[in-house]
PDB file of C-alpha atoms in Angstrom:
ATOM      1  CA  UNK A  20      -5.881  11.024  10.230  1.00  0.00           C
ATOM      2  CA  UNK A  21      -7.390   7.455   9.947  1.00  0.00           C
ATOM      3  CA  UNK A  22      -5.427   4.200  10.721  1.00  0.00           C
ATOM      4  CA  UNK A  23      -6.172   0.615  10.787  1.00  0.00           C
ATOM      5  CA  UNK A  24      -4.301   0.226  13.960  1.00  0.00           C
ATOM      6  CA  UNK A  25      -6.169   2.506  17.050  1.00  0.00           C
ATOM      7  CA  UNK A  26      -3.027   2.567  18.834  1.00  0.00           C
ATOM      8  CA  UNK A  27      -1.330   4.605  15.919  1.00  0.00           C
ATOM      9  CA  UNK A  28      -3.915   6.991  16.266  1.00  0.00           C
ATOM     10  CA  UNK A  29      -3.908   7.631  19.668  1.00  0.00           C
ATOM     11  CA  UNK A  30      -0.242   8.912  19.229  1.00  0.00           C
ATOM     12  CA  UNK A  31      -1.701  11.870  16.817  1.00  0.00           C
ATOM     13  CA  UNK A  32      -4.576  12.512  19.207  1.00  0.00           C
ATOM     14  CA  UNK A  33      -1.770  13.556  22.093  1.00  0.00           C
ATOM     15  CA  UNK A  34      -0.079  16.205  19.765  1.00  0.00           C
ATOM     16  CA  UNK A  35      -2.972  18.108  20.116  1.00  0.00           C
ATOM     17  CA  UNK A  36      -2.619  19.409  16.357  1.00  0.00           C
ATOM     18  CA  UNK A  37      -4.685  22.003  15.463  1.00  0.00           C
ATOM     19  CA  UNK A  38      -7.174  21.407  12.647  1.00  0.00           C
ATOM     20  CA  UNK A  39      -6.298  17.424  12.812  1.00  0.00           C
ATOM     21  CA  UNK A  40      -8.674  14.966  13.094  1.00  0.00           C
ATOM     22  CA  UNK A  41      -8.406  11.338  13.718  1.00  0.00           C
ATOM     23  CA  UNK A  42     -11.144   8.412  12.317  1.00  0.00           C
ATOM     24  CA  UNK A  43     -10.379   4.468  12.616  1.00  0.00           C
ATOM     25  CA  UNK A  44     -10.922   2.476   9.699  1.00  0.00           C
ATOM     26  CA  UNK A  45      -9.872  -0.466   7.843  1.00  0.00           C
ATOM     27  CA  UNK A  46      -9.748  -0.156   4.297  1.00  0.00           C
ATOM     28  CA  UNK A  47     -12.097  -0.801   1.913  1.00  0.00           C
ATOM     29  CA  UNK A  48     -15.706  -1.156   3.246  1.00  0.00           C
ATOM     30  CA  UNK A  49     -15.203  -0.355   7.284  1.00  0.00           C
ATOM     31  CA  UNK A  50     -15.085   3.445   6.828  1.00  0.00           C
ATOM     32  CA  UNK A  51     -18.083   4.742   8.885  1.00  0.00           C
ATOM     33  CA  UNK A  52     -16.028   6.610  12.008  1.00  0.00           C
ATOM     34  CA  UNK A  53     -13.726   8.323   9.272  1.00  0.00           C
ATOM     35  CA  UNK A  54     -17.216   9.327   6.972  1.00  0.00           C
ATOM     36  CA  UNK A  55     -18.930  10.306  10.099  1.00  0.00           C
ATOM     37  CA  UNK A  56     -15.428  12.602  11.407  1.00  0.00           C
ATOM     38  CA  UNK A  57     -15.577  13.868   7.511  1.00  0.00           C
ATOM     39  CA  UNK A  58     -19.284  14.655   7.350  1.00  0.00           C
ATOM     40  CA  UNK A  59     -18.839  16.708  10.491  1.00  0.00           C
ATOM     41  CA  UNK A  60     -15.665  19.295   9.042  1.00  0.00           C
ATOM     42  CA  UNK A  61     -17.302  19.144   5.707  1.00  0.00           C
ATOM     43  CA  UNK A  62     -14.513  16.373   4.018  1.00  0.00           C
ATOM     44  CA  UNK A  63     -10.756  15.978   4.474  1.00  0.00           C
ATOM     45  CA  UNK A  64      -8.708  18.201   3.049  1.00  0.00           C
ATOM     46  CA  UNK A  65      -5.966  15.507   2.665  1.00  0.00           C
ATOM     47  CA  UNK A  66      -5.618  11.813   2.922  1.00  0.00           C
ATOM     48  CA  UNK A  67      -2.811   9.976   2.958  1.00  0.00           C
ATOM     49  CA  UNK A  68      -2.952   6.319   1.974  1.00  0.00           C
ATOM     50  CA  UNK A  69       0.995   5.343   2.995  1.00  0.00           C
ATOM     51  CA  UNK A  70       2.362   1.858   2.867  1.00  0.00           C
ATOM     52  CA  UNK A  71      -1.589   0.532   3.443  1.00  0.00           C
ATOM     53  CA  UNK A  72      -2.476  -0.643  -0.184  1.00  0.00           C
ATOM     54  CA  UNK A  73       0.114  -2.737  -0.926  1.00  0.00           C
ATOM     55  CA  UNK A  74      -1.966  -5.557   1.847  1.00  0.00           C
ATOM     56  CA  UNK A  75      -5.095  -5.388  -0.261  1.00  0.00           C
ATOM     57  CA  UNK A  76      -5.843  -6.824  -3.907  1.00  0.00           C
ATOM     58  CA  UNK A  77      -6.964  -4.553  -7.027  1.00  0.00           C
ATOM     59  CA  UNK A  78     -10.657  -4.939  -6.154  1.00  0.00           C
ATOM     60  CA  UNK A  79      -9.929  -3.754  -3.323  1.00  0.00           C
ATOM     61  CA  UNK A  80      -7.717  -0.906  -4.089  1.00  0.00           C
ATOM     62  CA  UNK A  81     -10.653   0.161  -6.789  1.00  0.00           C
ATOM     63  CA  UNK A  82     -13.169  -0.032  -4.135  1.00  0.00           C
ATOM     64  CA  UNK A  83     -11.079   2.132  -1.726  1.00  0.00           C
ATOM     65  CA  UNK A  84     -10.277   4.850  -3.659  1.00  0.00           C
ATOM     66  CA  UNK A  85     -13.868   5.389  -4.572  1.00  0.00           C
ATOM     67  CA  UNK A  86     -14.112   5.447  -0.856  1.00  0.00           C
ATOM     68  CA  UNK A  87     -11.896   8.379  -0.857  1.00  0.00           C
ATOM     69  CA  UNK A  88     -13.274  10.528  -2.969  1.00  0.00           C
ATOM     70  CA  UNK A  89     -16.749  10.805  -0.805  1.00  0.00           C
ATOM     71  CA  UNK A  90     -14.325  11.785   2.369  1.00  0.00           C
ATOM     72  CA  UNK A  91     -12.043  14.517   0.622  1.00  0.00           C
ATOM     73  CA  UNK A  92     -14.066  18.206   0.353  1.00  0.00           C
ATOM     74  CA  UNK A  93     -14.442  19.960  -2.745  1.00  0.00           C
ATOM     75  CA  UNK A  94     -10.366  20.234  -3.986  1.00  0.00           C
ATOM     76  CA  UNK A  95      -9.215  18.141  -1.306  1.00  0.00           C
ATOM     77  CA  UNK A  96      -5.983  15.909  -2.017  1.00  0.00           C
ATOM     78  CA  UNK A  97      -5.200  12.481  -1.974  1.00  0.00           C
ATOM     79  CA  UNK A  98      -1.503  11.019  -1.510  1.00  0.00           C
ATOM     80  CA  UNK A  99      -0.452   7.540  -2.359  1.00  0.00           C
ATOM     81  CA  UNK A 100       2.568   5.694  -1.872  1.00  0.00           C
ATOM     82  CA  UNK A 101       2.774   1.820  -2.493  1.00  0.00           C
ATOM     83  CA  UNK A 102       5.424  -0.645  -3.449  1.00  0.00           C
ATOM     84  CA  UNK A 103       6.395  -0.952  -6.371  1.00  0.00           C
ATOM     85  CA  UNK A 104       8.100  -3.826  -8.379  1.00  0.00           C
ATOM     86  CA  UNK A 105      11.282  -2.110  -7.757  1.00  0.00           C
ATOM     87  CA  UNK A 106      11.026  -1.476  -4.577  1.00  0.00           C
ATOM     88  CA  UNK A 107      13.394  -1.516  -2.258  1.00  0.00           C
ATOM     89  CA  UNK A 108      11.856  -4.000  -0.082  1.00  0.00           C
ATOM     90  CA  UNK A 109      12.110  -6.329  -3.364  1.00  0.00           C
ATOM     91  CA  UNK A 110      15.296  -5.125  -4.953  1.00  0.00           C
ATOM     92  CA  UNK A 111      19.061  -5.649  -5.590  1.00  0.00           C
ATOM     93  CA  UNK A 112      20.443  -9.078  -4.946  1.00  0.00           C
ATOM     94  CA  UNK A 113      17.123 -10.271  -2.778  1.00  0.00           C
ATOM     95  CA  UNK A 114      15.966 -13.343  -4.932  1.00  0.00           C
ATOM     96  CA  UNK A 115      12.507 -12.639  -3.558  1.00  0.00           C
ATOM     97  CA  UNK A 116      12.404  -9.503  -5.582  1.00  0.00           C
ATOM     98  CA  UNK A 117      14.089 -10.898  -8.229  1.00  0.00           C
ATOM     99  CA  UNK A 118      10.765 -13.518  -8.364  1.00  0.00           C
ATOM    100  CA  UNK A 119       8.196 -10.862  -8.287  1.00  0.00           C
ATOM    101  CA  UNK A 120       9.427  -8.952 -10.420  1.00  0.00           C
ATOM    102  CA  UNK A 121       9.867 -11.724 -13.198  1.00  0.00           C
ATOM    103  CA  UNK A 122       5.906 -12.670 -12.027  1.00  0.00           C
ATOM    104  CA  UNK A 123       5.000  -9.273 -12.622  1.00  0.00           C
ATOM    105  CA  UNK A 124       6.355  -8.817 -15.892  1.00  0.00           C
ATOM    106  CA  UNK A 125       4.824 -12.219 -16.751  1.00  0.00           C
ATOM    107  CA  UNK A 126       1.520 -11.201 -15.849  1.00  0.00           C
ATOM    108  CA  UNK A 127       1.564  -7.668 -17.409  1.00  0.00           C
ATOM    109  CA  UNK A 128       2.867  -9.187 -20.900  1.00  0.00           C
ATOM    110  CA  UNK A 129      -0.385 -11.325 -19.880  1.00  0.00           C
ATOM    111  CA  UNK A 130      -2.529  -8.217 -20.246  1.00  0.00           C
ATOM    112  CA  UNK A 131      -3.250  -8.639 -16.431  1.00  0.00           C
ATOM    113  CA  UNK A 132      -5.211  -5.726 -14.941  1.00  0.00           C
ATOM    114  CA  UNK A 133      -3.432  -5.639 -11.334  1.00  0.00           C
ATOM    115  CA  UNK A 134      -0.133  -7.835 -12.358  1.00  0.00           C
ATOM    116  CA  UNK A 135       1.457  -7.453  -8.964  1.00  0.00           C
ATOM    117  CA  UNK A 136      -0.837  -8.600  -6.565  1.00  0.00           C
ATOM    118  CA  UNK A 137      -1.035 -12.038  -4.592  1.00  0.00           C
ATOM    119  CA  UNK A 138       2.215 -12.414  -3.674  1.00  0.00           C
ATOM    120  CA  UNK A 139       2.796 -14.574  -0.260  1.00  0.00           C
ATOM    121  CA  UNK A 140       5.602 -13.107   1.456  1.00  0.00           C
ATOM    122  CA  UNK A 141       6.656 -15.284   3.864  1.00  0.00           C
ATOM    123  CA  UNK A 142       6.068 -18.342   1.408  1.00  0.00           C
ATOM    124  CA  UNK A 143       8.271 -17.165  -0.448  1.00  0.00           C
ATOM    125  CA  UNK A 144      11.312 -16.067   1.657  1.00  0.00           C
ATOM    126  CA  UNK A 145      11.426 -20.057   2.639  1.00  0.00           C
ATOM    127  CA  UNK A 146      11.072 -21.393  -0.718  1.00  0.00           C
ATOM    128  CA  UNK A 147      13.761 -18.912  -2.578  1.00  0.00           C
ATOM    129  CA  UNK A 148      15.998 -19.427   0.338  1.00  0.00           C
ATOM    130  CA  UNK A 149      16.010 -15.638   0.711  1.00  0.00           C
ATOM    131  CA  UNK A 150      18.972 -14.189   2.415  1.00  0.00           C
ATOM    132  CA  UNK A 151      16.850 -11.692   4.630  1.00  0.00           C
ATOM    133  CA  UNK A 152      18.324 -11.445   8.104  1.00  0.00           C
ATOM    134  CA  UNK A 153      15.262 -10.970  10.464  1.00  0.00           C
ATOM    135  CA  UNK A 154      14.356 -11.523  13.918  1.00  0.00           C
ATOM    136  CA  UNK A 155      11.392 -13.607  14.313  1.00  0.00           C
ATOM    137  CA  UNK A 156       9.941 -10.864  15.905  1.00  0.00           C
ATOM    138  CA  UNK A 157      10.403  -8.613  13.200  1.00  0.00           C
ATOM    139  CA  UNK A 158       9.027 -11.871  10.612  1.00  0.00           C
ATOM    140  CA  UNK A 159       5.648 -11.495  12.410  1.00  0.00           C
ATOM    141  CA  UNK A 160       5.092  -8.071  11.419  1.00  0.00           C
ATOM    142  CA  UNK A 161       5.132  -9.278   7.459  1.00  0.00           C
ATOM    143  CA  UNK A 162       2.215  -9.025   5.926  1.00  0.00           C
ATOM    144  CA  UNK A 163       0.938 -12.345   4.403  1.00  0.00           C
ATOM    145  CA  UNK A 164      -0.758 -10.408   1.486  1.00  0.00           C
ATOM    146  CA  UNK A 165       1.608  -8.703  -1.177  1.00  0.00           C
ATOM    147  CA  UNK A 166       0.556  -6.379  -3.982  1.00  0.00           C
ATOM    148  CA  UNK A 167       3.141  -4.338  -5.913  1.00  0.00           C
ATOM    149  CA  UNK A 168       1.886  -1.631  -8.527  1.00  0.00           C
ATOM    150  CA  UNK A 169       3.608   0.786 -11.109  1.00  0.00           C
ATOM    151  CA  UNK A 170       2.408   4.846 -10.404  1.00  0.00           C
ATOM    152  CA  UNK A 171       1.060   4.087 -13.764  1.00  0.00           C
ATOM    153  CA  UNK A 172      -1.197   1.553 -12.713  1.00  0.00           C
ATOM    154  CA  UNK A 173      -2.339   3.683  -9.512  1.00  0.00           C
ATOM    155  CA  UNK A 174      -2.762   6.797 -11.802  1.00  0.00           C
ATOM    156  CA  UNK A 175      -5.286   4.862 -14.235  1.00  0.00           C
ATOM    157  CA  UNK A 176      -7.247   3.154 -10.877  1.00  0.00           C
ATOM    158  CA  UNK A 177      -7.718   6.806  -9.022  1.00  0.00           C
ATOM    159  CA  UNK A 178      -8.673   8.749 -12.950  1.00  0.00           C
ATOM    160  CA  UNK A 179     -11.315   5.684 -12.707  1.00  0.00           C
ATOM    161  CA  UNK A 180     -12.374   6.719  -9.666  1.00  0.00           C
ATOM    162  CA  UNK A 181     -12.727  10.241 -10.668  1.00  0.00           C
ATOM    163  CA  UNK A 182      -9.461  12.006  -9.529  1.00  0.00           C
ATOM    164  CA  UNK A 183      -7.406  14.084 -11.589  1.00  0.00           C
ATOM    165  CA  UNK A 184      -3.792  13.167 -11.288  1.00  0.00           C
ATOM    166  CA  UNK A 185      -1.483  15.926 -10.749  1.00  0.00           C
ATOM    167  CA  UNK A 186       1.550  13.622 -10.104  1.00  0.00           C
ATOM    168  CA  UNK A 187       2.451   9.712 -10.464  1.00  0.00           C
ATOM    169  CA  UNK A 188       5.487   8.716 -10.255  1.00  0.00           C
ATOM    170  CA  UNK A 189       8.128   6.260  -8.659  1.00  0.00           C
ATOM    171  CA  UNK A 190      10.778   6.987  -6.145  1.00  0.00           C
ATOM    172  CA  UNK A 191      12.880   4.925  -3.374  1.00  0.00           C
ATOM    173  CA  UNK A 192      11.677   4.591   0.192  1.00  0.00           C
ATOM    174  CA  UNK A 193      14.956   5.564   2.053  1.00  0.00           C
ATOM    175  CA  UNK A 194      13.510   3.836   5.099  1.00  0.00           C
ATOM    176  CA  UNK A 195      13.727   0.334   4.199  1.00  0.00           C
ATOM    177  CA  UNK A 196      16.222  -2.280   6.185  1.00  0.00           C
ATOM    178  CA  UNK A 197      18.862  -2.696   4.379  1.00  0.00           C
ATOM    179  CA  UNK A 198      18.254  -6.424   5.619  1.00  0.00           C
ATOM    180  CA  UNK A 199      16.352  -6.701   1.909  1.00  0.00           C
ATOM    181  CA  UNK A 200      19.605  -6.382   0.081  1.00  0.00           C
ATOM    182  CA  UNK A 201      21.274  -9.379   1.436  1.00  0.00           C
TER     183      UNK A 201
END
């Protein structure tokens, strides 16, 4: 397992799974512990990249899935999920998601390589007036940084990278606050 928060880790570490194996990084470039953990077992046999690459901008997302493929062993799998422009965290009556998703479409008909990304969150939740009920508790844990992709978009990055793609495809996070929806 590899986190950018240490603390997250440390939670895996007490299960005392068998066969798992913890590494902090921070995605792209600061990936030594988690190369150093994968030398040693001879690569992951998994990654999962959850909710993580949404925060970082295409460059970035390039860069970090050639990353992956030196940590996975020989047939090893990597699993992605990101938002999408439909996400729920941008969807329904929000007028935040109804913005980045008319941005996005803008940019693609543009010819845009990564259309979704640059988006500043909490920008815009003042300046649409957005009706998102949050604690400002809960406010600080927004990222600043928002990047949306289609699976389509992901499945062309990681082939460029030098996966092959044995699924890509877009679903609903069930998890999401329903504060979103307004």
């Amino acid at each position: 397992a590899c986190d950018c928060a240490k603390e997250h880790l440390a939670v895996v570490d007490e299960l005392e799974i068998s066969g798992v194996k913890t590494a902090w990084g921070k995605l792209p470039e600061d990936l030594e512990e988690a190369a150093a953990v994968a030398s040693d077992v001879g690569g992951f046999s998994g990654i999962l990249l959850s909710e993580v690459l949404h925060q970082l901008p295409g460059s970035s997302i390039e860069k970090t899935l050639m990353a992956m493929i030196d940590l996975l062993a020989p047939g090893g799998t990597l699993c992605i999920t990101m938002f999408s422009p439909n996400a729920n965290f941008s969807g329904g009556a929000c007028p935040v998601g109804k913005h980045m998703r008319h941005v996005f479409e803008e940019r693609r008909g543009e010819g845009k390589r990564w259309p979704g990304e640059g988006f500043r969150l909490k920008e815009l939740l003042e300046e649409l007036k957005a009706p998102v009920h949050l604690d400002a508790e809960a406010m600080k844990c927004f990222c600043a940084y928002h990047h949306c992709a289609t699976a389509e978009q992901l499945r062309r990055a990681a082939e460029e990278a030098g996966f092959q793609v044995l699924l890509a495809q877009q679903a609903r996070h069930p998890g999401h606050a329903e504060a979103f929806w307004g």
